[in-house]
Short mmCIF file of C-alpha atoms and ligand atoms in Angstrom, two decimals:
data_model
loop_
_atom_site.label_atom_id
_atom_site.label_comp_id
_atom_site.label_asym_id
_atom_site.label_seq_id
_atom_site.Cartn_x
_atom_site.Cartn_y
_atom_site.Cartn_z
CA MET A 1 14.39 13.74 5.45
CA LYS A 2 12.68 12.83 8.52
CA ASN A 3 9.52 11.38 7.99
CA THR A 4 6.53 12.26 10.49
CA HIS A 5 4.71 9.29 10.39
CA LYS A 6 5.20 5.74 11.55
CA PRO A 7 6.47 3.70 8.16
CA LEU A 8 4.37 1.57 6.93
CA ILE A 9 6.05 -1.71 4.85
CA ILE A 10 3.09 -4.07 3.18
CA GLY A 11 4.15 -6.99 0.97
CA ASN A 12 1.75 -7.62 -1.63
CA TRP A 13 2.05 -11.11 -2.81
CA LYS A 14 -0.35 -11.46 -5.33
CA MET A 15 -0.82 -14.79 -6.83
CA ASN A 16 1.81 -16.66 -5.11
CA PRO A 17 2.54 -18.38 -3.65
CA ALA A 18 1.16 -21.89 -5.14
CA THR A 19 0.03 -23.26 -2.11
CA ILE A 20 -1.09 -22.82 1.51
CA THR A 21 2.00 -24.57 2.57
CA LEU A 22 4.25 -22.59 1.05
CA ALA A 23 2.62 -19.54 2.07
CA LYS A 24 2.99 -20.46 5.60
CA LYS A 25 6.84 -21.29 5.16
CA LEU A 26 7.04 -17.87 3.62
CA PHE A 27 5.36 -16.05 6.94
CA ALA A 28 7.15 -18.26 9.33
CA GLU A 29 10.59 -17.01 7.64
CA ILE A 30 9.51 -13.46 7.79
CA LYS A 31 8.26 -14.02 11.37
CA THR A 32 12.10 -15.63 12.01
CA GLY A 33 13.50 -12.76 10.39
CA LEU A 34 11.88 -10.03 12.03
CA GLY A 35 12.78 -11.60 15.37
CA ARG A 36 11.17 -10.38 18.65
CA LYS A 37 12.85 -6.93 18.52
CA ARG A 38 10.07 -4.00 18.96
CA LEU A 39 9.91 -2.62 15.59
CA ALA A 40 9.36 1.40 14.58
CA VAL A 41 7.57 0.01 11.65
CA ASP A 42 4.16 -0.91 10.91
CA VAL A 43 4.45 -3.99 8.86
CA ALA A 44 1.52 -5.74 6.87
CA VAL A 45 1.18 -8.73 4.39
CA ALA A 46 -1.35 -8.86 1.68
CA PRO A 47 -1.29 -12.81 0.70
CA PRO A 48 -4.02 -14.17 -1.56
CA PHE A 49 -7.78 -14.85 -0.02
CA PRO A 50 -7.49 -18.63 0.60
CA TYR A 51 -4.41 -18.06 3.03
CA LEU A 52 -5.55 -15.12 4.74
CA SER A 53 -7.33 -17.23 7.81
CA ASP A 54 -3.98 -19.19 8.58
CA ILE A 55 -1.49 -16.35 7.79
CA ASN A 56 -3.67 -14.36 10.51
CA LYS A 57 -3.71 -17.45 12.76
CA MET A 58 0.04 -17.41 13.02
CA SER A 59 0.30 -13.38 12.98
CA ALA A 60 -1.37 -13.55 16.22
CA GLY A 61 -1.89 -9.55 16.11
CA LYS A 62 1.65 -8.71 15.52
CA TYR A 63 1.71 -8.07 11.89
CA ALA A 64 -1.28 -6.04 9.81
CA LEU A 65 -3.33 -8.41 7.46
CA ALA A 66 -4.10 -6.72 4.44
CA ALA A 67 -6.22 -8.06 1.68
CA GLN A 68 -5.20 -7.62 -2.11
CA ASP A 69 -9.18 -6.06 -3.30
CA VAL A 70 -12.58 -6.05 -2.13
CA PHE A 71 -16.11 -6.16 -3.41
CA PHE A 72 -18.53 -3.47 -2.42
CA ALA A 73 -21.33 -5.07 -1.83
CA GLU A 74 -22.45 -6.81 1.55
CA SER A 75 -23.69 -10.18 0.51
CA GLY A 76 -25.89 -11.47 -2.62
CA ALA A 77 -25.25 -13.00 -5.91
CA HIS A 78 -21.76 -11.59 -6.69
CA THR A 79 -20.20 -14.78 -8.08
CA GLY A 80 -16.23 -14.84 -7.19
CA GLU A 81 -16.45 -11.62 -5.10
CA VAL A 82 -15.28 -11.28 -1.43
CA SER A 83 -17.14 -8.42 1.12
CA LEU A 84 -15.74 -6.18 3.43
CA SER A 85 -17.28 -8.15 6.55
CA MET A 86 -15.67 -11.53 5.15
CA LEU A 87 -12.32 -9.81 5.12
CA LYS A 88 -12.88 -8.49 8.46
CA SER A 89 -14.35 -12.01 10.18
CA VAL A 90 -10.69 -13.49 8.86
CA GLY A 91 -8.50 -10.69 10.57
CA VAL A 92 -8.02 -8.23 7.72
CA SER A 93 -7.57 -4.91 8.80
CA ALA A 94 -6.36 -3.32 5.35
CA VAL A 95 -7.21 -3.45 1.92
CA ILE A 96 -5.55 -2.50 -0.90
CA VAL A 97 -8.02 -0.80 -3.61
CA GLY A 98 -7.00 0.30 -7.07
CA HIS A 99 -4.05 -1.86 -7.70
CA SER A 100 -3.03 -1.03 -11.46
CA GLU A 101 -3.01 -4.87 -11.91
CA ARG A 102 -7.06 -4.97 -10.97
CA ARG A 103 -7.44 -1.82 -13.20
CA ALA A 104 -5.83 -3.56 -16.03
CA GLN A 105 -8.43 -6.33 -15.55
CA GLY A 106 -11.30 -3.79 -15.85
CA GLU A 107 -11.55 -2.14 -12.79
CA SER A 108 -13.15 1.34 -13.20
CA ASP A 109 -12.62 4.39 -11.03
CA HIS A 110 -16.16 4.24 -10.77
CA GLU A 111 -15.84 0.66 -8.77
CA LEU A 112 -12.90 1.89 -6.95
CA TYR A 113 -15.07 4.67 -5.53
CA GLN A 114 -17.77 2.54 -4.87
CA ASP A 115 -15.15 -0.21 -2.86
CA LEU A 116 -13.73 2.85 -1.03
CA LEU A 117 -17.07 3.92 0.23
CA ALA A 118 -17.56 0.41 1.60
CA VAL A 119 -14.13 0.12 3.15
CA PHE A 120 -14.77 3.90 5.11
CA LYS A 121 -17.47 2.70 6.71
CA SER A 122 -15.82 0.34 8.49
CA LYS A 123 -12.56 0.98 10.24
CA VAL A 124 -10.43 -0.72 7.93
CA THR A 125 -7.58 0.87 6.08
CA ALA A 126 -7.66 1.75 2.65
CA VAL A 127 -4.24 1.62 0.44
CA VAL A 128 -5.20 3.46 -2.84
CA CYS A 129 -3.16 2.67 -5.32
CA VAL A 130 -2.61 5.51 -7.95
CA GLY A 131 0.25 5.83 -10.68
CA GLU A 132 0.99 6.61 -14.75
CA SER A 133 1.81 4.02 -17.14
CA THR A 134 4.17 5.80 -18.94
CA ARG A 135 6.22 9.00 -18.14
CA ASP A 136 6.41 11.54 -20.42
CA ALA A 137 8.73 14.68 -21.06
CA ASN A 138 5.67 17.01 -20.90
CA GLY A 139 4.42 15.92 -17.13
CA ASN A 140 1.28 14.69 -18.69
CA PHE A 141 1.46 11.82 -16.41
CA PHE A 142 0.97 14.43 -12.90
CA SER A 143 -2.51 14.72 -14.26
CA VAL A 144 -2.99 10.83 -14.66
CA VAL A 145 -2.27 10.65 -11.01
CA GLU A 146 -4.37 13.80 -10.11
CA ALA A 147 -7.36 11.92 -11.63
CA GLN A 148 -7.17 8.78 -10.26
CA LEU A 149 -6.35 10.75 -6.81
CA ARG A 150 -9.51 13.04 -6.77
CA SER A 151 -11.54 10.18 -8.12
CA ALA A 152 -10.78 8.37 -5.03
CA LEU A 153 -10.96 11.40 -2.73
CA ARG A 154 -14.51 11.56 -3.53
CA ALA A 155 -15.47 8.58 -1.29
CA VAL A 156 -13.07 9.48 1.75
CA PRO A 157 -15.02 11.12 4.33
CA LYS A 158 -12.86 14.21 5.49
CA THR A 159 -12.91 12.98 9.44
CA LYS A 160 -11.31 9.39 8.33
CA LEU A 161 -8.40 10.36 6.74
CA ASN A 162 -5.90 8.54 9.22
CA GLN A 163 -7.48 5.53 7.63
CA LEU A 164 -6.42 6.44 4.11
CA VAL A 165 -2.85 5.48 2.69
CA ILE A 166 -1.98 6.47 -0.87
CA ALA A 167 0.71 4.13 -2.83
CA TYR A 168 2.29 5.96 -5.63
CA GLU A 169 2.71 3.04 -7.63
CA PRO A 170 4.26 3.77 -11.39
CA VAL A 171 2.73 1.20 -13.45
CA TRP A 172 5.93 0.86 -15.83
CA ALA A 173 8.26 0.62 -12.34
CA ILE A 174 6.02 -2.79 -11.30
CA GLY A 175 7.86 -5.83 -11.25
CA THR A 176 10.33 -4.35 -13.98
CA GLY A 177 13.24 -3.85 -11.49
CA LYS A 178 13.32 -0.06 -12.71
CA HIS A 179 12.39 1.61 -9.60
CA ALA A 180 11.51 5.43 -9.91
CA THR A 181 14.18 7.98 -8.41
CA ALA A 182 14.20 9.52 -5.26
CA GLU A 183 13.76 12.68 -6.86
CA ASP A 184 10.68 11.64 -8.91
CA VAL A 185 9.11 10.14 -5.85
CA LEU A 186 9.63 13.06 -3.86
CA GLU A 187 8.07 15.15 -6.53
CA MET A 188 5.14 13.13 -6.81
CA LYS A 189 4.57 12.77 -3.00
CA LEU A 190 4.89 16.33 -2.78
CA PHE A 191 1.85 16.73 -5.85
CA ILE A 192 -0.09 14.09 -3.42
CA GLN A 193 0.08 16.19 -0.86
CA LYS A 194 -0.88 19.52 -2.41
CA ILE A 195 -3.98 17.59 -3.86
CA LEU A 196 -4.55 16.20 -0.68
CA THR A 197 -4.25 19.57 0.67
CA ASP A 198 -6.60 21.26 -1.77
CA HIS A 199 -9.28 18.95 -0.71
CA VAL A 200 -9.23 18.43 3.01
CA GLY A 201 -6.99 21.09 4.14
CA ARG A 202 -3.40 20.91 5.13
CA THR A 203 -3.98 19.36 8.79
CA ARG A 204 -6.11 16.61 7.87
CA ALA A 205 -3.85 15.89 4.60
CA ALA A 206 -0.71 15.34 6.50
CA ARG A 207 -2.47 12.41 8.43
CA VAL A 208 -2.32 10.54 5.28
CA ARG A 209 0.85 8.20 4.88
CA ILE A 210 1.92 8.19 1.42
CA VAL A 211 4.29 4.84 0.20
CA TYR A 212 5.96 4.11 -2.81
CA GLY A 213 5.21 0.60 -4.81
CA GLY A 214 7.47 -0.51 -7.85
CA SER A 215 10.61 -2.81 -7.92
CA VAL A 216 11.48 -1.68 -4.30
CA LYS A 217 14.48 -3.91 -3.19
CA PRO A 218 16.79 -3.90 -0.19
CA LYS A 219 19.51 -1.83 -2.53
CA ASN A 220 16.93 1.22 -2.99
CA ALA A 221 14.97 1.43 0.30
CA GLU A 222 17.18 3.73 2.05
CA VAL A 223 17.68 6.37 -0.76
CA LEU A 224 13.76 5.83 -1.18
CA LEU A 225 13.42 6.72 2.40
CA THR A 226 15.68 9.38 2.79
CA GLU A 227 15.64 11.18 -0.14
CA GLY A 228 12.08 10.27 -1.72
CA GLY A 229 10.85 11.19 1.90
CA VAL A 230 7.49 8.74 1.67
CA ASP A 231 6.28 6.63 4.55
CA GLY A 232 7.03 3.23 3.77
CA PHE A 233 6.32 0.84 0.97
CA LEU A 234 4.10 -1.20 -1.09
CA ILE A 235 6.41 -4.26 -2.40
CA GLY A 236 5.57 -7.14 -4.72
CA GLY A 237 8.20 -9.25 -5.79
CA ALA A 238 10.56 -8.89 -2.94
CA SER A 239 7.84 -9.62 -0.09
CA LEU A 240 8.20 -13.20 -1.47
CA LYS A 241 11.79 -13.55 -0.44
CA ALA A 242 11.78 -13.36 3.37
CA LYS A 243 15.10 -12.31 3.00
CA ASP A 244 14.39 -9.13 1.06
CA PHE A 245 10.86 -8.41 2.77
CA VAL A 246 12.94 -8.59 6.18
CA SER A 247 15.93 -6.62 4.84
CA VAL A 248 13.58 -3.40 3.87
CA ILE A 249 11.64 -3.44 7.02
CA LYS A 250 15.04 -3.30 8.96
CA THR A 251 16.17 -0.43 6.74
CA ALA A 252 12.82 1.17 7.95
CA HIS A 253 13.50 0.85 11.30
CA GLN A 254 16.92 1.86 10.92
CA HIS A 255 15.72 5.06 9.28
CA VAL A 256 13.10 6.10 12.17
CA THR A 257 15.27 5.34 14.78
CA THR A 258 18.66 6.81 13.60
CA ALA A 259 16.82 9.98 11.89
CA VAL A 260 17.44 13.25 13.78
P1 LIG B 301 6.90 -4.88 -7.57
O1 LIG B 301 5.61 -4.86 -7.01
O2 LIG B 301 7.47 -4.86 -6.06
O3 LIG B 301 7.11 -6.44 -7.66
O4 LIG B 301 7.17 -3.80 -8.45
C1 LIG B 301 4.61 -4.02 -6.37
C2 LIG B 301 3.28 -3.75 -6.64
O5 LIG B 301 2.61 -4.16 -7.66
O6 LIG B 301 2.89 -3.09 -5.84
#
């Protein structure tokens, strides 16, 4: 299946690696692995906050820098939080919003909505994570995803759809080694597109990239792209191994350059 979007591959490092030295080493290995060839793929990494500035310098604008979270307020008495302007000032151009690991820490749909309002006031891209915890035979998981998506969409201006990426991340697939099948991913992608179309119309809906996350590895990347029809990946575990991350990126590059 030929995708109309340039694929986007995001490495979500989560709370890894343990030191800035190791973070720089990982990023240097990724850079070396990707080489100088121009890629037909957008690549982003989302390191922990304390590493953003150094990774930004090493990236020198070649790869996008994403943050793993943001807090909606601009400044003030919010101990432990990080604002959008802080993130932008260290080179961040995309923010992951509503990751299931944040939701599990108590982040509500309302907070997420507020965070998104802040993101859409800027030129930063929002990577909104949606996904069910369990997959039931009756298909109730579709309504879980629908509710998360509709709640998030309330904060998205219709004119800024190209700043939105939806990451379908079934919670049961995250870090478990069990990925959703290409068939299930395609079905969910079409479902998400339908909700987007309901909300903003077909043309605008088509601007949104829909990526998949949940145990993406070099061995399943190709089938998820070709048969799952996704516009890229949000990768956790495999993004911490330079060789694996680079391999997925190269698979996506190949997918675009050889697709007819
Ligand atoms: P995983 O994580 O690739 O380790 O399953 C994906 C994610 O949480 O974004």
